[in-house]
Short mmCIF file of C-alpha atoms in Angstrom, two decimals:
data_model
loop_
_atom_site.label_atom_id
_atom_site.label_comp_id
_atom_site.label_asym_id
_atom_site.label_seq_id
_atom_site.Cartn_x
_atom_site.Cartn_y
_atom_site.Cartn_z
CA MET A 24 -24.86 22.70 6.77
CA GLN A 25 -23.50 23.73 3.45
CA LYS A 26 -22.46 20.68 1.63
CA LYS A 27 -19.15 22.14 0.99
CA VAL A 28 -18.63 23.48 4.82
CA VAL A 29 -19.20 19.59 5.56
CA LEU A 30 -16.43 18.54 3.31
CA GLY A 31 -14.28 20.80 4.11
CA ALA A 32 -14.36 19.67 7.66
CA ALA A 33 -14.14 15.82 6.76
CA LEU A 34 -11.25 17.08 4.78
CA VAL A 35 -9.55 18.42 7.51
CA ALA A 36 -10.37 15.25 9.52
CA VAL A 37 -8.49 12.95 7.23
CA LEU A 38 -5.80 14.95 6.80
CA ALA A 39 -5.03 15.12 10.45
CA ALA A 40 -5.49 11.41 10.81
CA LEU A 41 -2.70 10.71 8.21
CA ALA A 42 -0.39 13.78 9.85
CA CYS A 43 -0.54 11.29 12.93
CA PHE A 44 1.06 8.58 11.19
CA ALA A 45 3.24 10.91 9.23
CA TYR A 46 4.71 12.19 12.75
CA LEU A 47 5.28 8.63 13.86
CA SER A 48 7.07 8.07 10.76
CA THR A 49 9.65 10.81 11.40
CA PHE A 50 11.40 8.19 14.11
CA THR A 51 12.37 5.90 11.61
CA ARG A 52 15.85 4.78 11.41
CA MET A 53 17.69 2.38 10.02
CA HIS A 54 17.51 -1.22 10.68
CA ALA A 55 18.85 -4.39 9.53
CA ASP A 56 18.65 -5.08 5.89
CA ASP A 57 19.09 -1.23 5.40
CA TYR A 58 22.69 -1.80 6.91
CA CYS A 59 23.67 -4.61 4.23
CA ILE A 60 22.24 -2.23 1.64
CA ALA A 61 24.58 1.02 2.70
CA ALA A 62 27.09 -0.83 3.38
CA ASP A 63 27.75 -2.09 -0.39
CA VAL A 64 26.39 1.02 -1.57
CA THR A 65 29.61 2.43 0.08
CA HIS A 66 32.37 0.24 -1.04
CA LEU A 67 30.83 -1.09 -4.46
CA ASP A 68 30.37 0.61 -7.54
CA PRO A 69 26.76 0.68 -9.00
CA ALA A 70 27.12 -2.21 -11.12
CA ALA A 71 28.69 -4.28 -9.18
CA TYR A 72 26.19 -3.45 -6.46
CA PHE A 73 23.48 -4.48 -8.57
CA LEU A 74 25.03 -7.60 -9.95
CA LYS A 75 25.88 -8.90 -6.47
CA TRP A 76 22.06 -8.26 -5.11
CA TYR A 77 20.51 -9.68 -8.38
CA THR A 78 22.81 -12.75 -8.85
CA HIS A 79 23.16 -13.64 -5.12
CA TRP A 80 20.03 -12.84 -3.59
CA THR A 81 16.91 -11.33 -5.36
CA GLY A 82 15.49 -10.42 -9.03
CA ARG A 83 13.83 -7.52 -7.76
CA PHE A 84 15.36 -5.06 -9.71
CA SER A 85 13.39 -1.82 -8.91
CA TYR A 86 14.06 -2.72 -5.07
CA ILE A 87 17.57 -3.25 -5.82
CA ILE A 88 17.72 0.23 -7.65
CA PHE A 89 15.79 2.24 -5.42
CA THR A 90 17.18 0.86 -1.75
CA GLY A 91 20.59 1.63 -3.15
CA LEU A 92 19.63 5.52 -4.24
CA LEU A 93 17.70 5.91 -1.14
CA THR A 94 19.70 4.20 1.51
CA ALA A 95 22.86 5.93 0.27
CA LEU A 96 21.01 9.29 1.62
CA GLY A 97 21.48 7.80 5.24
CA ALA A 98 19.38 7.57 8.31
CA GLY A 99 17.92 11.46 8.27
CA PHE A 100 16.43 10.52 4.54
CA ALA A 101 14.95 7.35 5.94
CA ALA A 102 13.20 9.36 8.67
CA TRP A 103 11.30 11.42 6.01
CA LEU A 104 10.94 9.10 3.21
CA PRO A 105 7.58 7.76 4.63
CA THR A 106 6.00 11.10 4.78
CA LEU A 107 7.25 11.76 1.20
CA THR A 108 5.64 8.44 -0.09
CA LEU A 109 2.37 9.29 1.98
CA GLY A 110 2.05 12.82 -0.04
CA VAL A 111 3.27 11.39 -3.27
CA TRP A 112 0.39 8.36 -3.03
CA LEU A 113 -2.29 10.85 -1.54
CA VAL A 114 -2.36 13.14 -4.52
CA GLY A 115 -1.63 10.17 -6.94
CA LEU A 116 -4.98 8.58 -5.33
CA SER A 117 -6.99 11.66 -5.60
CA TRP A 118 -5.87 12.70 -9.06
CA ALA A 119 -6.97 9.05 -9.85
CA LEU A 120 -10.43 9.44 -8.36
CA ALA A 121 -11.26 12.87 -9.36
CA PRO A 122 -12.48 11.97 -12.80
CA LEU A 123 -14.75 9.41 -11.53
CA ALA A 124 -16.36 11.66 -9.21
CA ARG A 125 -17.00 14.28 -12.02
CA TRP A 126 -18.26 11.42 -14.04
CA VAL A 127 -21.19 10.10 -11.80
CA LYS A 128 -21.71 13.68 -10.90
CA TRP A 129 -21.38 14.09 -7.26
CA ASP A 130 -21.05 17.43 -5.64
CA HIS A 131 -17.92 19.20 -5.32
CA PRO A 132 -16.03 16.04 -6.80
CA ARG A 133 -12.19 17.29 -6.30
CA LEU A 134 -13.02 17.66 -2.88
CA CYS A 135 -14.89 14.34 -2.55
CA ALA A 136 -11.61 12.79 -4.39
CA TRP A 137 -9.33 14.13 -1.70
CA ILE A 138 -11.62 12.85 1.02
CA ALA A 139 -12.04 9.40 -0.69
CA ALA A 140 -8.38 8.88 -1.37
CA GLY A 141 -7.52 9.80 2.24
CA LEU A 142 -9.85 7.51 3.81
CA ILE A 143 -8.81 4.68 1.63
CA LEU A 144 -5.15 5.50 2.71
CA LEU A 145 -6.12 6.10 6.55
CA VAL A 146 -8.15 2.62 7.02
CA LEU A 147 -4.98 1.01 5.15
CA TYR A 148 -2.67 2.44 7.54
CA ALA A 149 -4.63 1.59 10.27
CA ALA A 150 -6.16 -1.79 9.85
CA THR A 151 -2.75 -3.26 8.29
CA PRO A 152 -1.15 -5.76 10.60
CA ASN A 153 2.56 -4.58 10.65
CA LEU A 154 2.60 -0.81 9.60
CA PHE A 155 6.04 -0.07 10.62
CA GLN A 156 7.41 -3.05 8.17
CA SER A 157 5.05 -1.78 5.33
CA ALA A 158 5.05 1.99 5.47
CA PHE A 159 7.69 3.15 7.78
CA TRP A 160 10.75 1.09 7.54
CA GLU A 161 12.80 2.02 4.17
CA ILE A 162 12.93 -1.53 2.85
CA GLY A 163 9.70 -2.49 3.55
CA LEU A 164 8.55 0.84 2.52
CA ILE A 165 10.35 0.34 -0.85
CA ASN A 166 9.04 -3.45 -1.33
CA TYR A 167 5.40 -3.15 -0.78
CA SER A 168 4.11 0.70 -0.68
CA PHE A 169 6.13 2.16 -3.49
CA PRO A 170 4.73 -0.40 -6.32
CA LEU A 171 1.15 0.71 -4.97
CA VAL A 172 2.26 4.06 -5.28
CA GLY A 173 3.05 3.18 -9.21
CA PHE A 174 0.00 1.74 -9.45
CA THR A 175 -1.90 4.36 -8.29
CA TRP A 176 -0.31 6.90 -10.49
CA ALA A 177 -1.08 4.30 -13.93
CA GLY A 178 -4.59 3.72 -12.52
CA GLY A 179 -5.28 8.02 -12.82
CA VAL A 180 -3.94 7.20 -16.40
CA LEU A 181 -6.66 4.64 -17.14
CA VAL A 182 -9.24 6.14 -15.46
CA ARG A 183 -8.58 9.37 -17.95
CA LEU A 184 -8.20 7.03 -20.76
CA GLY A 185 -11.46 5.18 -20.16
CA LEU A 186 -13.32 8.41 -20.01
CA GLY A 187 -11.75 9.76 -23.29
CA GLN A 188 -9.71 12.46 -21.63
CA ILE A 189 -6.24 11.92 -22.90
CA GLN A 190 -4.40 10.20 -26.06
CA PRO A 191 -4.45 6.38 -26.24
CA LYS A 192 -0.63 6.20 -27.23
CA PRO A 193 1.15 8.42 -24.83
CA ALA A 194 -1.38 6.84 -22.22
CA ALA A 195 -0.20 3.46 -23.12
CA ALA A 196 3.54 4.02 -22.97
CA TRP A 197 2.95 5.42 -19.12
CA VAL A 198 1.16 2.37 -18.12
CA GLY A 199 3.85 0.26 -19.62
CA GLY A 200 6.47 2.12 -18.13
CA LEU A 201 5.03 2.36 -14.83
CA SER A 202 4.13 -1.72 -14.68
CA LEU A 203 7.64 -2.76 -15.70
CA LEU A 204 8.69 -0.26 -12.73
CA SER A 205 6.33 -1.23 -10.13
CA GLY A 206 6.28 -5.00 -11.19
CA GLY A 207 10.01 -4.72 -9.83
CA PHE A 208 9.46 -4.04 -6.27
CA THR A 209 8.10 -7.37 -5.02
CA GLU A 210 6.87 -10.67 -6.58
CA ALA A 211 3.77 -10.55 -4.84
CA PHE A 212 2.74 -7.17 -6.73
CA SER A 213 4.13 -8.43 -9.89
CA SER A 214 1.60 -11.48 -9.62
CA VAL A 215 -1.27 -8.76 -8.57
CA GLN A 216 -0.24 -6.58 -11.43
CA VAL A 217 -0.61 -9.30 -13.98
CA ALA A 218 -3.96 -10.50 -12.72
CA PHE A 219 -5.08 -6.69 -12.95
CA TYR A 220 -4.52 -6.35 -16.45
CA VAL A 221 -5.39 -9.59 -17.51
CA LEU A 222 -9.01 -8.41 -15.86
CA LEU A 223 -8.96 -5.02 -17.32
CA LEU A 224 -8.62 -6.98 -20.68
CA VAL A 225 -11.36 -9.10 -20.21
CA GLY A 226 -13.35 -6.17 -18.76
CA ALA A 227 -12.85 -4.02 -21.67
CA ALA A 228 -13.85 -6.52 -24.06
CA VAL A 229 -16.83 -7.28 -22.42
CA TRP A 230 -18.15 -3.91 -21.21
CA GLY A 231 -16.17 -1.29 -23.44
CA ARG A 232 -17.72 0.57 -26.44
CA GLY A 233 -16.11 2.30 -29.12
CA ARG A 234 -13.07 4.47 -28.51
CA ALA A 235 -12.84 3.77 -24.84
CA ARG A 236 -12.89 0.29 -25.58
CA ARG A 237 -9.75 0.13 -28.14
CA ALA A 238 -8.20 2.47 -25.71
CA LEU A 239 -8.42 0.54 -22.56
CA LEU A 240 -7.31 -2.55 -24.58
CA SER A 241 -4.29 -1.04 -25.92
CA ALA A 242 -3.27 0.32 -22.22
CA ALA A 243 -4.05 -3.02 -20.80
CA TRP A 244 -1.55 -4.80 -23.59
CA ALA A 245 0.74 -2.47 -22.51
CA GLY A 246 0.22 -2.89 -18.64
CA LEU A 247 0.55 -6.50 -19.06
CA LEU A 248 3.54 -6.54 -21.08
CA GLY A 249 5.36 -4.31 -18.39
CA GLY A 250 4.20 -6.33 -15.79
CA GLY A 251 4.68 -9.65 -17.49
CA LEU A 252 8.31 -8.58 -18.37
CA ALA A 253 8.95 -7.40 -14.84
CA LEU A 254 8.11 -10.66 -13.52
CA GLY A 255 10.07 -12.38 -15.98
CA ILE A 256 13.12 -10.49 -14.85
CA ILE A 257 12.60 -11.49 -11.61
CA LEU A 258 11.79 -14.99 -12.28
CA ALA A 259 15.24 -15.07 -14.20
CA SER A 260 17.63 -13.83 -11.62
CA PRO A 261 20.16 -16.05 -10.66
CA GLY A 262 19.97 -15.07 -7.00
CA ASN A 263 16.49 -17.12 -7.17
CA ALA A 264 18.60 -20.44 -6.66
CA VAL A 265 20.47 -18.79 -3.68
CA ARG A 266 17.01 -18.30 -1.78
CA ARG A 267 15.30 -21.47 -3.04
CA GLY A 268 17.80 -23.20 -1.28
CA ALA A 269 16.65 -22.06 1.85
CA LEU A 270 13.18 -22.58 1.18
CA PRO A 271 10.65 -25.48 1.10
CA GLU A 272 9.59 -27.56 -2.29
CA PRO A 273 6.74 -25.55 -4.08
CA PRO A 274 3.42 -26.64 -3.89
CA GLY A 275 1.25 -28.79 -6.57
CA LEU A 276 -1.02 -26.59 -8.81
CA ILE A 277 -4.06 -27.55 -6.85
CA ARG A 278 -2.29 -26.59 -3.37
CA LEU A 279 -1.21 -23.46 -4.85
CA VAL A 280 -4.54 -22.20 -6.18
CA THR A 281 -6.40 -23.60 -2.93
CA PHE A 282 -4.14 -22.21 -0.49
CA SER A 283 -4.13 -18.87 -2.06
CA ILE A 284 -7.94 -18.74 -2.29
CA ARG A 285 -8.27 -19.79 1.67
CA ASN A 286 -5.10 -17.14 2.53
CA ALA A 287 -7.17 -14.60 0.78
CA ALA A 288 -10.40 -15.25 2.37
CA TYR A 289 -8.36 -15.26 5.75
CA ILE A 290 -7.61 -11.71 5.13
CA MET A 291 -10.78 -10.57 4.17
CA GLY A 292 -11.92 -12.18 7.29
CA LYS A 293 -9.47 -10.69 9.68
CA TYR A 294 -9.70 -7.11 8.36
CA PHE A 295 -13.80 -7.53 9.45
CA LEU A 296 -13.18 -9.67 12.93
CA TRP A 297 -9.91 -8.07 13.90
CA THR A 298 -10.32 -4.32 13.00
CA PRO A 299 -14.34 -4.27 12.87
CA GLY A 300 -14.32 -0.51 13.59
CA TRP A 301 -12.09 0.33 10.48
CA ALA A 302 -14.11 -1.91 8.57
CA ALA A 303 -17.12 -0.18 9.48
CA LEU A 304 -15.65 3.03 8.38
CA SER A 305 -14.63 1.72 5.08
CA VAL A 306 -18.05 1.06 4.60
CA GLY A 307 -20.31 3.30 6.44
CA VAL A 308 -18.69 6.79 5.74
CA PRO A 309 -18.81 6.14 1.89
CA LEU A 310 -22.16 4.78 1.99
CA ALA A 311 -23.52 7.78 3.89
CA ALA A 312 -21.22 10.02 1.65
CA GLY A 313 -22.81 8.50 -1.69
CA TRP A 314 -26.22 9.09 -0.45
CA ALA A 315 -25.26 12.71 0.88
CA PHE A 316 -22.92 14.07 -2.21
CA GLY A 317 -24.14 11.44 -5.14
CA ALA A 318 -26.30 12.05 -7.89
CA GLY A 319 -29.13 10.37 -6.17
CA HIS A 320 -30.92 13.59 -5.85
CA ALA A 321 -31.42 13.78 -9.79
CA GLN A 322 -34.11 11.66 -11.83
CA GLY A 323 -33.77 7.84 -11.88
CA ALA A 324 -35.64 5.05 -10.96
CA ARG A 325 -38.37 5.33 -8.59
CA GLY A 326 -39.08 2.75 -6.25
CA GLY A 327 -38.57 -1.20 -7.31
CA ARG A 328 -37.00 -4.14 -5.58
CA LEU A 329 -33.29 -4.43 -4.78
CA SER A 330 -32.15 -7.56 -7.48
CA TRP A 331 -28.63 -8.69 -8.53
CA ARG A 332 -30.35 -7.85 -12.02
CA LEU A 333 -29.86 -4.08 -11.34
CA PRO A 334 -26.56 -2.68 -13.03
CA TRP A 335 -25.36 -0.93 -10.01
CA VAL A 336 -25.49 -4.18 -7.81
CA GLN A 337 -23.95 -6.03 -10.77
CA ALA A 338 -21.07 -3.55 -10.85
CA ALA A 339 -20.31 -3.52 -6.74
CA GLY A 340 -20.66 -7.44 -7.14
CA VAL A 341 -17.97 -7.20 -9.87
CA MET A 342 -16.15 -4.57 -7.96
CA LEU A 343 -15.44 -6.92 -4.84
CA THR A 344 -15.20 -10.22 -6.68
CA ALA A 345 -11.94 -8.70 -9.04
CA ALA A 346 -10.42 -7.33 -5.45
CA PHE A 347 -10.70 -10.88 -4.29
CA GLY A 348 -9.34 -12.03 -7.58
CA LEU A 349 -6.17 -9.73 -7.05
CA MET A 350 -5.58 -10.93 -3.35
CA VAL A 351 -5.73 -14.34 -4.11
CA ALA A 352 -2.94 -13.38 -6.90
CA ALA A 353 -0.89 -11.45 -4.05
CA CYS A 354 -1.36 -14.53 -1.95
CA ALA A 355 0.01 -16.99 -4.50
CA PRO A 356 3.58 -16.41 -4.95
CA VAL A 357 3.80 -16.54 -0.87
CA VAL A 358 2.25 -20.01 -1.42
CA TYR A 359 4.79 -20.81 -4.15
CA SER A 360 7.70 -19.89 -2.41
CA LEU A 361 6.93 -20.66 1.55
CA ASN A 362 4.04 -22.88 1.30
CA ALA A 363 2.64 -20.60 4.01
CA TYR A 364 0.36 -17.71 4.79
CA PRO A 365 1.40 -14.23 3.85
CA ASP A 366 4.17 -12.39 6.38
CA ASP A 367 1.99 -9.34 8.00
CA ARG A 368 4.14 -6.52 6.08
CA VAL A 369 2.95 -8.45 2.85
CA ILE A 370 -0.63 -8.32 3.87
CA PHE A 371 -0.49 -4.50 3.04
CA LEU A 372 -0.65 -5.50 -0.80
CA PRO A 373 -3.94 -7.26 -0.86
CA LEU A 374 -5.40 -5.27 1.71
CA PHE A 375 -5.34 -2.09 -0.25
CA PHE A 376 -7.38 -3.47 -2.90
CA TRP A 377 -9.99 -4.63 -0.66
CA ILE A 378 -10.14 -1.25 1.12
CA ALA A 379 -10.20 0.43 -2.18
CA ALA A 380 -12.91 -1.81 -3.70
CA LEU A 381 -15.09 -1.89 -0.62
CA THR A 382 -14.93 2.17 -0.44
CA ALA A 383 -15.61 2.33 -3.99
CA SER A 384 -18.64 0.11 -4.16
CA SER A 385 -20.06 1.46 -0.94
CA ALA A 386 -20.08 4.96 -2.49
CA TRP A 387 -21.82 3.66 -5.29
CA VAL A 388 -24.35 1.75 -3.41
CA GLY A 389 -25.23 4.64 -1.29
CA ASN A 390 -25.47 6.67 -3.99
CA SER A 391 -27.75 4.38 -6.22
CA LEU A 392 -29.83 3.54 -3.18
CA ARG A 393 -30.96 6.98 -2.88
CA GLN A 394 -31.40 7.27 -6.53
CA MET A 395 -33.95 4.17 -6.68
CA ARG A 396 -35.98 6.04 -3.65
CA PHE A 397 -34.95 2.79 -1.68
CA LEU A 398 -36.49 4.37 1.27
CA SER A 399 -39.65 5.77 -0.07
CA ARG A 400 -39.95 9.25 1.05
CA TRP A 401 -36.96 9.57 3.51
CA SER A 402 -34.91 9.34 0.32
CA VAL A 403 -36.75 12.62 -0.90
CA HIS A 404 -36.77 14.26 2.16
CA PRO A 405 -34.60 17.60 2.19
CA HIS A 406 -33.14 16.57 5.27
CA SER A 407 -31.97 12.98 4.30
CA ALA A 408 -28.71 14.14 2.53
CA GLN A 409 -27.98 16.42 5.76
CA ALA A 410 -28.49 13.57 8.09
CA ALA A 411 -26.30 11.18 5.68
CA ALA A 412 -23.37 14.20 5.38
CA GLY A 413 -23.33 14.50 9.09
CA LEU A 414 -22.83 10.80 9.52
CA ALA A 415 -20.37 10.68 7.42
CA LEU A 416 -18.61 13.65 8.98
CA ALA A 417 -19.17 12.10 12.62
CA GLY A 418 -17.23 8.89 11.37
CA LEU A 419 -14.43 10.84 9.96
CA MET A 420 -13.69 13.00 13.28
CA LEU A 421 -14.01 10.04 15.49
CA ALA A 422 -11.28 8.19 13.04
CA ALA A 423 -9.40 11.19 13.36
CA GLY A 424 -9.75 11.12 17.38
CA VAL A 425 -8.88 7.67 17.73
CA THR A 426 -5.85 8.00 15.60
CA ALA A 427 -4.41 11.29 17.21
CA TRP A 428 -4.90 9.00 20.89
CA ARG A 429 -2.81 5.97 19.89
CA THR A 430 -0.61 8.28 18.02
CA ALA A 431 0.16 9.85 21.60
CA GLN A 432 0.35 6.69 23.33
CA ALA A 433 3.03 5.30 20.87
CA ALA A 434 5.13 8.47 20.39
CA PRO A 435 6.76 8.32 23.43
CA GLU A 436 8.34 4.81 22.47
CA TYR A 437 9.02 5.86 18.84
CA ARG A 438 10.85 8.94 20.16
CA GLN A 439 13.08 7.34 22.95
CA TYR A 440 13.81 4.55 20.23
CA ALA A 441 15.07 7.11 17.90
CA GLN A 442 16.94 9.37 20.63
CA ASP A 443 18.74 5.88 21.69
CA TRP A 444 19.51 5.31 18.01
CA ASP A 445 21.23 8.48 17.21
CA ARG A 446 23.05 8.50 20.49
CA ARG A 447 24.54 4.55 19.41
CA ASP A 448 25.09 5.96 15.75
CA ALA A 449 27.23 8.67 16.79
CA GLU A 450 28.94 6.35 19.34
CA LEU A 451 29.85 3.69 16.58
CA ARG A 452 31.19 6.55 14.02
CA ALA A 453 33.59 7.52 16.73
CA LEU A 454 34.86 3.82 17.70
CA SER A 455 35.24 3.20 14.39
CA GLN A 456 38.06 5.80 14.26
CA SER A 457 39.69 4.04 17.13
CA GLY A 458 41.09 0.79 15.64
CA VAL A 459 39.91 -1.37 18.05
CA GLU A 460 39.37 -5.12 16.51
CA GLU A 461 36.02 -5.77 18.21
CA ILE A 462 33.73 -3.12 19.60
CA THR A 463 30.81 -3.69 22.08
CA VAL A 464 27.74 -1.54 22.33
CA VAL A 465 24.04 -1.74 23.41
CA GLY A 466 21.69 -3.43 21.23
CA LEU A 467 18.42 -1.94 20.62
CA PRO A 468 15.19 -3.73 20.98
CA SER A 469 13.98 -5.84 17.84
CA ARG A 470 10.74 -3.78 16.97
CA PHE A 471 7.72 -4.84 14.92
CA GLY A 472 9.92 -7.90 13.94
CA VAL A 473 12.45 -6.26 12.91
CA ALA A 474 15.98 -7.27 14.14
CA ASP A 475 18.59 -5.45 15.87
CA LEU A 476 22.44 -5.98 16.57
CA GLN A 477 22.97 -9.29 18.40
CA GLU A 478 25.63 -10.72 21.02
CA SER A 479 27.22 -12.98 18.44
CA PRO A 480 29.52 -10.74 16.08
CA ASP A 481 28.49 -13.64 13.19
CA HIS A 482 24.84 -12.63 13.17
CA TRP A 483 23.94 -11.45 10.00
CA VAL A 484 22.89 -7.89 11.26
CA ASN A 485 25.96 -7.57 13.19
CA ARG A 486 27.93 -8.25 10.18
CA CYS A 487 26.40 -5.67 7.98
CA MET A 488 26.55 -3.04 10.84
CA ALA A 489 29.99 -3.74 11.30
CA GLU A 490 30.75 -3.17 7.31
CA TYR A 491 28.69 -0.35 7.22
CA TYR A 492 30.35 1.07 10.16
CA ARG A 493 33.70 -0.09 9.08
CA ILE A 494 34.91 -1.95 12.27
CA PRO A 495 35.90 -5.26 12.00
CA ARG A 496 33.77 -6.65 14.36
CA LEU A 497 30.68 -5.94 16.60
CA ARG A 498 29.20 -7.22 19.30
CA GLY A 499 25.87 -6.11 21.10
CA ARG A 500 24.79 -6.69 24.71
#
């Protein structure tokens, strides 16, 4: 089987699986906090809206701005935002990986980059504990998916900068601006971003050489400045005092560090124990692909034993260790504010870095094992690459089939909820013109931990919906 044909089939399988998630996301509507934001956007001017949320609730300035802009577009746009976000993310991630695939001399590097990007997102969407809150629901999507999208595009600039493909000054400006913007969505990502650029500074200083070293150092400082400024703006918000009043006292430094490490280890363990199939996919497919499509057929070290001293073993270890450090950084703000394990929607952030590092290191290991002739005669056998390519393709096709089956099982409930929501929305818009002081309508079920209309008109969701629809009092039944 020709390699390009296998890669084309693999790309189709990955895109088909991602299309299943995109299809389900089109049944997303407005929920809970969406009404609060939309009501204020409707009734307040932009400056008053921003000041209200920044001074009375949260310092997440990018979150406030983007939720205001996007929520104002209504429920129709909320149904398409997840698909648009996934598309921009997929393009950005493949764009970031393409220079690396060319640098390591993989066969058909552009195709490989698209497949790797799709695989990372497929596994992330399939393995995350609460996909709806992290990637479908508009408020959660903006909080937890948007910063990762921005980080991915900044990563593509960093890769090209390290390979000497772009000029340092505009690259540093791009990285600094994206870091500032991305850091304003949620504290968990702000912390991760600062940790990442600190690690990049250390890595560039230790392993960098020549122009690439200087260029990466300048971009890392710009990213650290942008990320640190974003975190500072969040922490300076007067709204933090309002939220702080409802939260427990922050833990001490030792508790902060140890509990964050424990939480990161728990997230990593749950990934392997609770979603073993997807964990195996994130290791097995890139491992086989590295063997089949990497530069392992080129001349390299023959024979030898596996050892930590081998550069590629050290590189894989560094990638996984750095990813675990970023997971700890993502858990730290939650431990500080709540002294607890992160909510399921927050886990989306650390899980992305772990899956990306696991995928990249597995591909690197597969390529390096073949290059060092790990399996002796089998590594140079003409059919070994074909067998590895076939295994990788089979894994992706199986994953696409499982995703399609799960989508078919879930679609009726998603579709019915969207239809019920649309009917209630039309009813409430009609009743808002009636002049009745109190209106009672059917409450829809709370989904994926997101609350809906309650019996009491004083419940916060009821109040936000009443303000959004301009109804004095709204009650659910």
